[in-house]
Coordinates of C-alpha atoms in Angstrom, one line a residue:
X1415 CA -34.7 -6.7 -3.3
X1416 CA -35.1 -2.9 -2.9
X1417 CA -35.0 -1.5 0.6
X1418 CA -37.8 1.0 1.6
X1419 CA -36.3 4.0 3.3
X1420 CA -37.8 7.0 5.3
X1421 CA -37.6 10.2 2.8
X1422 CA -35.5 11.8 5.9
X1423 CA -33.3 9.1 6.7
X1424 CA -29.6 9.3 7.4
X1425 CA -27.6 8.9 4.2
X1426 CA -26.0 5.6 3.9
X1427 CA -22.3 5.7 3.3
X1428 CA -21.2 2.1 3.0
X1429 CA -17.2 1.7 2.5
X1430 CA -16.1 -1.8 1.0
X1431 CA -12.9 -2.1 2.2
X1432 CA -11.7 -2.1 6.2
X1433 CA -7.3 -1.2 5.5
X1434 CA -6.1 2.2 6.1
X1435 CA -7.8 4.1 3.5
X1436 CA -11.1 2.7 4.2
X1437 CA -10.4 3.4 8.1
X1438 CA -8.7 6.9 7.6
X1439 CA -12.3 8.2 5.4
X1440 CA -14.4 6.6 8.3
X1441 CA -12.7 8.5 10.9
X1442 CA -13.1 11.6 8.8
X1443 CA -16.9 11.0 9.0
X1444 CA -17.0 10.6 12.6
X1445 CA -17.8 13.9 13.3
X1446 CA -21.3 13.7 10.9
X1447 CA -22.2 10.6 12.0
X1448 CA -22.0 11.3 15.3
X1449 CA -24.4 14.4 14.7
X1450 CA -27.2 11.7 13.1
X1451 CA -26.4 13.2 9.3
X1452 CA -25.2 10.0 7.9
X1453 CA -24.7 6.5 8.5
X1454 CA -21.0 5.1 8.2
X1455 CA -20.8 1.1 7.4
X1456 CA -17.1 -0.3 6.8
X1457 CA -17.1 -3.9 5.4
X1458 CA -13.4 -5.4 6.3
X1459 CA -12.6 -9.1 4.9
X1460 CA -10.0 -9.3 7.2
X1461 CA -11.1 -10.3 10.8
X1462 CA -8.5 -8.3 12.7
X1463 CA -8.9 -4.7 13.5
X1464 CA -7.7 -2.3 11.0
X1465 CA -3.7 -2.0 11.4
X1466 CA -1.0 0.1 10.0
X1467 CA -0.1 -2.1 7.3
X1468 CA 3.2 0.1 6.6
X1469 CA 4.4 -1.2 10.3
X1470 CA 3.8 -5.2 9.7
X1471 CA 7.6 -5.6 9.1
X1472 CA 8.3 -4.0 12.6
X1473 CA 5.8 -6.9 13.6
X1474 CA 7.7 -10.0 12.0
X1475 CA 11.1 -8.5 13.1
X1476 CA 9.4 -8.9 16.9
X1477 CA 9.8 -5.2 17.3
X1478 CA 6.4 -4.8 17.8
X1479 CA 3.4 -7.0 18.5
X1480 CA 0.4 -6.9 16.4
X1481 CA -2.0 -4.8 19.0
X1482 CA 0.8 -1.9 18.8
X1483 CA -0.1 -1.4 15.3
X1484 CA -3.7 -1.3 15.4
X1485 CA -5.1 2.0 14.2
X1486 CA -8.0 3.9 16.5
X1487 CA -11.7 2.2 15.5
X1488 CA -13.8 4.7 13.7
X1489 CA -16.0 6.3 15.9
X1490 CA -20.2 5.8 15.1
X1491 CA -19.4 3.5 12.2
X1492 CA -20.3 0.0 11.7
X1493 CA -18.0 -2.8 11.1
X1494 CA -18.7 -5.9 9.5
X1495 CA -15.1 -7.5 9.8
X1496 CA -14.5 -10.9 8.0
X1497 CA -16.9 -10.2 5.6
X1498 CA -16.4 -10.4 1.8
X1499 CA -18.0 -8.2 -0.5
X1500 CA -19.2 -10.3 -3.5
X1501 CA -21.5 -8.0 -5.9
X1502 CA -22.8 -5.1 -6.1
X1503 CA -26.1 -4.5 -7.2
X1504 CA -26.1 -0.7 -8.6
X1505 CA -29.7 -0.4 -9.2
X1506 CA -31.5 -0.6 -6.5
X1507 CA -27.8 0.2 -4.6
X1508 CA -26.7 -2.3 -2.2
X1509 CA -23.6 -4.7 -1.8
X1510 CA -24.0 -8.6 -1.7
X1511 CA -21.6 -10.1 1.2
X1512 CA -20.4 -13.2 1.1
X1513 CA -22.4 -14.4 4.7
X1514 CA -25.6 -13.6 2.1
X1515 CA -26.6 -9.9 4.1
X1516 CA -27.3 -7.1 1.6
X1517 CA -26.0 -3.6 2.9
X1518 CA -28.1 -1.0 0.7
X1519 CA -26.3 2.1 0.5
X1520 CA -26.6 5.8 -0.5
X1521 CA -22.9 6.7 -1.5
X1522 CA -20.6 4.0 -1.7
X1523 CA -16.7 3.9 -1.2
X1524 CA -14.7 1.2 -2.9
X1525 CA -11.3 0.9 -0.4
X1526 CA -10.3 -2.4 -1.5
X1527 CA -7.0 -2.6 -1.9
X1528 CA -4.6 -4.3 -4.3
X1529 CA -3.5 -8.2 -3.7
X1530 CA 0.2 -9.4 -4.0
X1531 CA 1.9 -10.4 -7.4
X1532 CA 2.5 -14.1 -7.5
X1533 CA 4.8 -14.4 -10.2
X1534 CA 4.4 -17.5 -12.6
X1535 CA 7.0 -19.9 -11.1
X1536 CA 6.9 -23.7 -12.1
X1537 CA 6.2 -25.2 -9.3
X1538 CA 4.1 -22.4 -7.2
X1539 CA 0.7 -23.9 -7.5
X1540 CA -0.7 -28.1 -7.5
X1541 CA -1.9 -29.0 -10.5
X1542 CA -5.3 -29.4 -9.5
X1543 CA -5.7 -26.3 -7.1
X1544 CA -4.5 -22.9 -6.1
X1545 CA -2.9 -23.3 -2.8
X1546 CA 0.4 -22.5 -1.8
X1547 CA 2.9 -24.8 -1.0
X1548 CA 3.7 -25.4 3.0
X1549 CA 6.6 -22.8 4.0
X1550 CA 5.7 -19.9 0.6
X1551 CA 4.0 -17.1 1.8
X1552 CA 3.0 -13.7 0.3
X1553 CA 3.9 -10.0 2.7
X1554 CA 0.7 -8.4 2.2
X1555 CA -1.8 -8.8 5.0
X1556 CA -1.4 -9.3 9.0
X1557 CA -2.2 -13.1 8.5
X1558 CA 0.6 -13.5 6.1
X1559 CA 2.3 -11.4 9.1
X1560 CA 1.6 -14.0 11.5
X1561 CA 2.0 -17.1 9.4
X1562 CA 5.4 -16.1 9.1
X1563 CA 6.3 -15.3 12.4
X1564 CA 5.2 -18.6 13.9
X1565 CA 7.7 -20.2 11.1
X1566 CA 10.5 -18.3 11.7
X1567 CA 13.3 -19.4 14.2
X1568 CA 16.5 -19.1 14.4
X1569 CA 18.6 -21.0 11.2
X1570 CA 15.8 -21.5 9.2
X1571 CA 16.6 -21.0 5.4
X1572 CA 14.5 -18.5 4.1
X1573 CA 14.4 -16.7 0.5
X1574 CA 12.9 -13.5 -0.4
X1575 CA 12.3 -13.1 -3.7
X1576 CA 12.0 -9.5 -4.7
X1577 CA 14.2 -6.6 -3.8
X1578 CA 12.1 -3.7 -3.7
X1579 CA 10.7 -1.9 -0.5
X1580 CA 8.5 -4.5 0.6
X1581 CA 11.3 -7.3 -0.1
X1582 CA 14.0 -5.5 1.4
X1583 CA 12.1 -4.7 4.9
X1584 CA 11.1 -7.9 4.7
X1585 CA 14.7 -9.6 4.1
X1586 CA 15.8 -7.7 6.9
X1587 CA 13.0 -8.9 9.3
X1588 CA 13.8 -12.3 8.8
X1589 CA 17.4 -11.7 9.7
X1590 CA 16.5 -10.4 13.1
X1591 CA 14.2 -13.2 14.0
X1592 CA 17.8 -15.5 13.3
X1593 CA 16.9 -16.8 10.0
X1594 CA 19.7 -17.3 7.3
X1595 CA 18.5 -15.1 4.5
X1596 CA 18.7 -14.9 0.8
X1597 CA 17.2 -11.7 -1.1
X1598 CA 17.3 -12.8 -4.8
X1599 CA 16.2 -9.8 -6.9
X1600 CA 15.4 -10.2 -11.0
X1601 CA 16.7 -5.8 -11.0
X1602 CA 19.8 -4.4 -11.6
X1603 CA 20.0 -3.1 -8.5
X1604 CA 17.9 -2.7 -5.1
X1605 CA 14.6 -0.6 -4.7
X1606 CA 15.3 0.4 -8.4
X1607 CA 12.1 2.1 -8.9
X1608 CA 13.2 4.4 -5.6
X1609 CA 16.7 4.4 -5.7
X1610 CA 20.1 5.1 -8.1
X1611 CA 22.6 2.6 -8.5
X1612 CA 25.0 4.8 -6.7
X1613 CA 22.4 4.8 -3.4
X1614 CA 21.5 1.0 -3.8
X1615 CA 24.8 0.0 -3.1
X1616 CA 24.8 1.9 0.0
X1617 CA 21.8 -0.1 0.6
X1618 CA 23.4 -3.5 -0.2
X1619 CA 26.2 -3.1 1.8
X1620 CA 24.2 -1.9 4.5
X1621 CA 21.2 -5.0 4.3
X1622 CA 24.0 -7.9 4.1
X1623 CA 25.6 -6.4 7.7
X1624 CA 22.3 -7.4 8.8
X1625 CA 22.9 -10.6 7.6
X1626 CA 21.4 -10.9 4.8
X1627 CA 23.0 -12.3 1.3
X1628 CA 22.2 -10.4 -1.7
X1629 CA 21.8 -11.6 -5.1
X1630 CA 20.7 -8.5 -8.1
X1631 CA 19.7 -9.6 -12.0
X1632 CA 18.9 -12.9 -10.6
X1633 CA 15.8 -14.6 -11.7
X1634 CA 14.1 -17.0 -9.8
X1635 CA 12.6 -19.8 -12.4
X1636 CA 10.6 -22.1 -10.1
X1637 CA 10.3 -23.7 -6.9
X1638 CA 11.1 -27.2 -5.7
X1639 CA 8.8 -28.9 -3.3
X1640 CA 8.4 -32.2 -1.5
X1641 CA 5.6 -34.4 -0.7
X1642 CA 4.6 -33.8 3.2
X1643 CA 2.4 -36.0 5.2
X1644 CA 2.2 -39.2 3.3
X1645 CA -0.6 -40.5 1.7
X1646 CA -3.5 -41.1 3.6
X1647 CA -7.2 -42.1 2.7
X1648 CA -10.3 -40.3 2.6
X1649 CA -13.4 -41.3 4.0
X1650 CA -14.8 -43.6 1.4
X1651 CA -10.9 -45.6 1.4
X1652 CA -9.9 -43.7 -1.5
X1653 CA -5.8 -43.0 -1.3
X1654 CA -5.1 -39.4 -1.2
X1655 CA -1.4 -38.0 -1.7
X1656 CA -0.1 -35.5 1.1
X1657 CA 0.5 -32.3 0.7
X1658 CA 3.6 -30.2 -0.6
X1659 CA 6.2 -27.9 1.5
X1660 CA 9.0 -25.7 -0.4
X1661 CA 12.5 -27.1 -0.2
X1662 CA 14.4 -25.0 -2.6
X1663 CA 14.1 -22.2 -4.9
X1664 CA 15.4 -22.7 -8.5
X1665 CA 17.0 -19.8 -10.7
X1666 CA 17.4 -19.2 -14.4
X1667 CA 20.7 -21.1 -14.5
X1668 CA 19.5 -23.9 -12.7
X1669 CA 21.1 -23.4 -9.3
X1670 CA 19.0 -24.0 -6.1
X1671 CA 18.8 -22.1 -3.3
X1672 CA 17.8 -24.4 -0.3
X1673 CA 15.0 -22.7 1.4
X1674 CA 12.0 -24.0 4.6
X1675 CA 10.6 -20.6 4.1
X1676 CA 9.8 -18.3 0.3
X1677 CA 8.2 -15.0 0.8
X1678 CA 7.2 -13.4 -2.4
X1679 CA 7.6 -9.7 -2.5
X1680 CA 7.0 -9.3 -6.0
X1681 CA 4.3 -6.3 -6.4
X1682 CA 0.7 -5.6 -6.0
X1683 CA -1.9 -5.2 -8.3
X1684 CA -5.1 -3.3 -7.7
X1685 CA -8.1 -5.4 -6.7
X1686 CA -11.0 -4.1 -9.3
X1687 CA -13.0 -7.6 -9.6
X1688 CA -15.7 -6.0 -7.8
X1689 CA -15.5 -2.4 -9.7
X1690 CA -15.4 -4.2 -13.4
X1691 CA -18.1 -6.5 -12.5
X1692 CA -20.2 -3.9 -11.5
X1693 CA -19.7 -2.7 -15.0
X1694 CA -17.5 0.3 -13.8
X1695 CA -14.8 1.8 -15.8
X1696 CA -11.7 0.4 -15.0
X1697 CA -8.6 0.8 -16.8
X1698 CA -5.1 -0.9 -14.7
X1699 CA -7.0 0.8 -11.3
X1700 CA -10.5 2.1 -10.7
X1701 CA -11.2 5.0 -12.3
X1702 CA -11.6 8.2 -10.7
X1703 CA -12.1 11.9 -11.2
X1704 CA -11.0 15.1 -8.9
X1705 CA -13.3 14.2 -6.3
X1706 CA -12.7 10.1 -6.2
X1707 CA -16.1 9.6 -8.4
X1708 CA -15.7 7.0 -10.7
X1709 CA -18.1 6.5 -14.1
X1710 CA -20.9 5.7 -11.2
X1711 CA -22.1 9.2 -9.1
X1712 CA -23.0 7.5 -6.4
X1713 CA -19.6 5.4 -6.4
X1714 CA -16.2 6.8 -5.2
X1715 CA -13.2 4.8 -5.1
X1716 CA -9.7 5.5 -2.9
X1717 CA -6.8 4.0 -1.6
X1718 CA -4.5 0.9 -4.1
X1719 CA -8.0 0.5 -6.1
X1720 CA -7.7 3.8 -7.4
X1721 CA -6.4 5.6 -10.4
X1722 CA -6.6 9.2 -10.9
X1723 CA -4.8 11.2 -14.1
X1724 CA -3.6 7.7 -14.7
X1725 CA -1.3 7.3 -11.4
X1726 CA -1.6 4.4 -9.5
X1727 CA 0.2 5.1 -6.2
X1728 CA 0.0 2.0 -3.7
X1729 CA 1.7 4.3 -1.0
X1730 CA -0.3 4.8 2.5
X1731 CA 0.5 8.6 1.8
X1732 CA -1.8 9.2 -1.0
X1733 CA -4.5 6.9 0.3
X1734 CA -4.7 9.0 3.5
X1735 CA -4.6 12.4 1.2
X1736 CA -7.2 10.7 -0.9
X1737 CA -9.7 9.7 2.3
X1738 CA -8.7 13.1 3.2
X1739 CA -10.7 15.1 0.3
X1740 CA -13.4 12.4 -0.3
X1741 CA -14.6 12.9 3.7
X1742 CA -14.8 16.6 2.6
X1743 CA -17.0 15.9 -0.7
X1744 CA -19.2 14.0 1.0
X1745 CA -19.3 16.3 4.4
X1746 CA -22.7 17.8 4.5
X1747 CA -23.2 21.5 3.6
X1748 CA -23.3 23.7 6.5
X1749 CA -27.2 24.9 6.5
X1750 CA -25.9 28.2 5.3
X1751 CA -24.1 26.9 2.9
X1752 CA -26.7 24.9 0.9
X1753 CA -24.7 24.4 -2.0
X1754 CA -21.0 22.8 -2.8
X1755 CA -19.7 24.1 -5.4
X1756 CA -22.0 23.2 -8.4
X1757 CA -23.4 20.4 -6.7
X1758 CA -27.1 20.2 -5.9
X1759 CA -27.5 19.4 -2.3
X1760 CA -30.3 17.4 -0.4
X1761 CA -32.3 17.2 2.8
X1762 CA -29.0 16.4 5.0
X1763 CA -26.7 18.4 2.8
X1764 CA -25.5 15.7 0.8
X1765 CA -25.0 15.7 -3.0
X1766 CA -27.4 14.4 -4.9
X1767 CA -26.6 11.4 -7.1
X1768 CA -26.5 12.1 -10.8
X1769 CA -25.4 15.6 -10.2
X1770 CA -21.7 16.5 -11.5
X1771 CA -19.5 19.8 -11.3
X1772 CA -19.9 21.8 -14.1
X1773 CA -16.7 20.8 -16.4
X1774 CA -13.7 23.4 -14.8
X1775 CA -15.4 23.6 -11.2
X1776 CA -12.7 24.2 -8.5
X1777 CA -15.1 25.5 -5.9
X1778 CA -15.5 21.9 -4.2
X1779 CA -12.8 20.3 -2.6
X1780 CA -10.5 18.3 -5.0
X1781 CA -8.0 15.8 -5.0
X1782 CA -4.9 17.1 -7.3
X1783 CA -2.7 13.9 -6.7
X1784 CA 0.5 13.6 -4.0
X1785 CA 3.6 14.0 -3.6
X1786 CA 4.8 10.5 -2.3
X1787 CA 8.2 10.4 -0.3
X1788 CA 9.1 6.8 0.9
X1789 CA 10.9 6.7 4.4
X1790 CA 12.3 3.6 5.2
X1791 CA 14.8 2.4 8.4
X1792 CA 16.7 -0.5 8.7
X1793 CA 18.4 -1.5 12.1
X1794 CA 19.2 -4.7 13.7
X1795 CA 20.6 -5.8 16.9
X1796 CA 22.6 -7.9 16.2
X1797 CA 24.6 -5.5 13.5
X1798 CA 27.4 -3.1 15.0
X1799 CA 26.4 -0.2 12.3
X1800 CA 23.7 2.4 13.3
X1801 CA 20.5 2.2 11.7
X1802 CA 20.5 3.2 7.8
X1803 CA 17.7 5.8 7.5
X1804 CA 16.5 6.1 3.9
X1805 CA 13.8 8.7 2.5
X1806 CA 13.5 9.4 -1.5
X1807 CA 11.5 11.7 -3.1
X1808 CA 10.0 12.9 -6.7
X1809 CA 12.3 13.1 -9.8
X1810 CA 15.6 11.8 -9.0
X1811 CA 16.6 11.2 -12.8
X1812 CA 17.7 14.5 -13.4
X1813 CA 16.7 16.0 -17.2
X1814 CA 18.4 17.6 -19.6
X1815 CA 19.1 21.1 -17.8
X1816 CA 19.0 19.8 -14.2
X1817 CA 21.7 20.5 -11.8
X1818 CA 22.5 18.0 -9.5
X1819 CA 23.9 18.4 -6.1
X1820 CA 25.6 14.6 -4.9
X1821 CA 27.4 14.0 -1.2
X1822 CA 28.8 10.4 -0.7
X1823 CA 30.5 9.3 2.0
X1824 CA 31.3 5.2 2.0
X1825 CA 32.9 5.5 5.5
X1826 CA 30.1 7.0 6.9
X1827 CA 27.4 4.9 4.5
X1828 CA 26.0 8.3 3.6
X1829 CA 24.6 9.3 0.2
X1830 CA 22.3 11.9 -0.8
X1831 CA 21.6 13.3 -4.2
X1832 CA 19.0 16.3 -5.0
X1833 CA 17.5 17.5 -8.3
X1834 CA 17.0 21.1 -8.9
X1835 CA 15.0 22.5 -11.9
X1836 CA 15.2 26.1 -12.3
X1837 CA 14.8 27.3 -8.0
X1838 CA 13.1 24.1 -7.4
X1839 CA 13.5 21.1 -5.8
X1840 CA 12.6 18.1 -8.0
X1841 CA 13.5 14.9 -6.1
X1842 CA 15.8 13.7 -4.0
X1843 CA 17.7 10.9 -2.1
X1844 CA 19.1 10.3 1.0
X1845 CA 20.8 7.7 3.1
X1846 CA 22.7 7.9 6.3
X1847 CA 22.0 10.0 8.8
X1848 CA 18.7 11.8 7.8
X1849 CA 19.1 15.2 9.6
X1850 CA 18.4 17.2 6.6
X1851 CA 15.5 15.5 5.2
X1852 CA 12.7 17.5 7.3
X1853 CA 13.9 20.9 5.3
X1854 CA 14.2 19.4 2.2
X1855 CA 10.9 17.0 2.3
X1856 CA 8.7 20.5 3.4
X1857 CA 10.4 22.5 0.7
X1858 CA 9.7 19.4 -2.0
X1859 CA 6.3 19.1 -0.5
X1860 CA 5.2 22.7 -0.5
X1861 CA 6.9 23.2 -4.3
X1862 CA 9.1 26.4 -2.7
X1863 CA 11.5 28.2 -4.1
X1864 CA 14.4 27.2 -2.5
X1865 CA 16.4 29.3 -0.2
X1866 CA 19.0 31.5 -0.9
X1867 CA 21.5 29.5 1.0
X1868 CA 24.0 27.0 -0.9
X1869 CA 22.0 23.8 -1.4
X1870 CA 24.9 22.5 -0.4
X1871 CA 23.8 23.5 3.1
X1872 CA 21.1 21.5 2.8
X1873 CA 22.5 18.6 2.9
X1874 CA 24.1 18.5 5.5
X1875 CA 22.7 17.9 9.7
X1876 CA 22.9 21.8 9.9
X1877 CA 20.4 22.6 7.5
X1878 CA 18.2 19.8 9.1
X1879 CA 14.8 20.0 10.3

């Protein structure tokens, strides 16, 4: 089916995709949709309003409820929430939905995330189906969000299996809502692809004050279930078994942890089903040059999906920085300014399909990759200690030639460690009070020269922010 369209038209963006980095570009586009030069359509399989995923943790812990992390609706763009993208049909340029509509678009935006690891345990799937046992849950989305938090009360036994960011935020959630957790982690140590072994045992010591009972270089080998429900009979008097609910979680060496609730925190992976059936290149993400094209010109892709120079992020940071530069390559020329860059524009000032910079273009906006620095806080009330802010940044394995500059304080649960390269700041860690880390983040950030004052200086609360 090819849609007929008026030859002056607004230009159809359709975004597949409705999480923050779909959300952040439509906002972005507000402005030229609003003035009648292009139509913004967001397709969202999830039925709630976009959210701040980054925040769901706050949400199980009961610090916040789910509204409160709601981000502010795109203005002038269309959304199709609880809607599935299912194909897309390049030539004549629409995508198939799942409800059967066919949205035809112009330029089209592939937001769509990535979907959570679920590591090959004996015991996690039926042998005739795919579903989860009652009680094991993924962290990903806000349903797992609120499937969790009406399971939770106090002295339920809950494992976490996976000890990086996701894992540890979430360990620590459960703790406040009363449950007795276990954080079993295959790693040496905690938020190993973030942290030094020196700053994870801060962490640690920190996480089991909150009540939570830590086990590194454990691996989890299965789960144990039992039969819920009895067995009951279908319509036609046929006898069919119950279902199954998590009762303990089984490790290499064949102890069992006891457990009503399992959340797997085990990694993401990018969700390209939709890219590589389209016949898209795809290597472990989409895709995508300086300006978020992938192989298709009228086809961008941001956000998880994405890979550009070969870096798949899966950080809220870059997604935003990504939605960021994509709303400006697909802005409309001013009418002065017919042309962007290299690129041909049309009727509305949009680029024409087909058209790409000429190789070594920089006129255009472009997106040069980010510089991610993950900030993370862990309080409780019902621990004594203040809250443990922790931020890390860039390189923190220092190369050959690096100085180093390292604080640690155990009575104060402070650690912070930078990496200089020549008068640069290469990475960084910090736990404890977090004073400093508005200086040294902007100089990191900006690639500056650092100051003339000791680094030393730095880190401490009077060279803050």
């Amino acid at each position: 089916m090819r849609s007929n369209r008026e030859p002056d038209s607004r230009h159809r963006v359709v975004i597949v995709g409705g999480g923050m980095a779909g959300t952040r570009l439509a906002q972005q586009l507000a402005a030229t949709a609003a003035e009648g030069g292009v139509e913004v359509t967001v397709i969202g399989e999830e039925p709630h309003p976009a959210y701040n995923r980054v925040l769901l943790a706050e949400v199980l812990a009961g610090r916040y409820a789910p509204d409160v992390i709601a981000l502010p609706a795109p203005a002038a763009a269309r959304r199709l929430g609880g809607v599935r993208a299912v194909r897309i049909d390049r030539d004549p340029g629409e995508v198939v939905c799942d409800d059967g509509r066919r949205v035809p678009y112009d330029t089209l935006v592939l937001a769509t995330g990535s979907n959570p690891v679920l590591p090959p345990l004996r015991g996690l799937f039926g042998p005739h189906g795919h579903e989860l046992p009652d009680g094991v849950h993924a962290f990903r989305t806000m349903d797992d969000c609120l499937a969790l938090t009406a399971a939770v009360r106090p002295g339920v036994r809950a494992v976490v299996i996976g000890g990086g960011l996701l894992g540890v935020s979430a360990a620590r959630a459960l703790a406040q809502r009363g449950a007795q957790v276990v954080l079993a982690h295959q790693g040496e140590h905690l938020m190993e692809r973030q942290l030094d072994a020196g700053a994870s045992e801060v962490l640690r010591r920190h996480v089991e004050t909150l009540g939570v009972e830590v086990h590194t270089e454990c691996r989890v080998r299965g789960l144990r279930t039992r039969t819920v429900g009895g067995s009951t009979a279908d319509g036609g008097g046929k006898a069919v078994g119950g279902g199954r609910a998590v009762s303990a979680v089984e490790l290499a060496d064949g102890y069992a942890l006891e457990a009503d609730l399992v959340v797997l925190a085990c990694g993401v992976r990018p969700r390209v089903g939709l890219a590589r059936a389209a016949g898209l290149e795809v290597a472990r993400g989409v895709v995508v040059d300086d300006e978020l094209r992938t192989s298709d010109p009228r086809v961008f892709a941001i956000g998880d999906c994405a890979e550009h120079d070969g870096v798949l992020y899966g950080l809220a940071g870059p997604a935003q920085d990504q939605a960021d530069v994509l709303a400006r390559v697909l802005s409309p020329a001013p009418a002065s300014h017919p042309v962007v860059g290299n690129r041909a524009v049309g009727r509305h000032g949009w680029a024409q399909p087909g058209h790409r910079p000429a190789a070594g273009d920089e006129t255009g906006p472009r997106y040069k990759g980010s510089r991610t620095l993950t900030r993370l806080t862990l309080a409780s009330a019902n621990s004594p200690l203040s809250p443990l802010d922790l931020a890390a940044f860039g390189e923190t394995t220092p190369a050959p030639g690096d100085d180093v500059v390292h604080l640690a304080d155990a009575t104060r649960n402070a650690y912070r460690k930078v990496v200089v390269r020549g008068d640069r700041l290469v990475g960084g860690i910090l736990l404890g009070d977090l004073g400093s880390v508005g200086a040294l983040a902007r100089t990191w950030e900006g690639d500056e020269p650092l100051p003339s004052a000791p680094l030393l200086h730095l880190l401490t609360n009077d060279g803050g922010s």
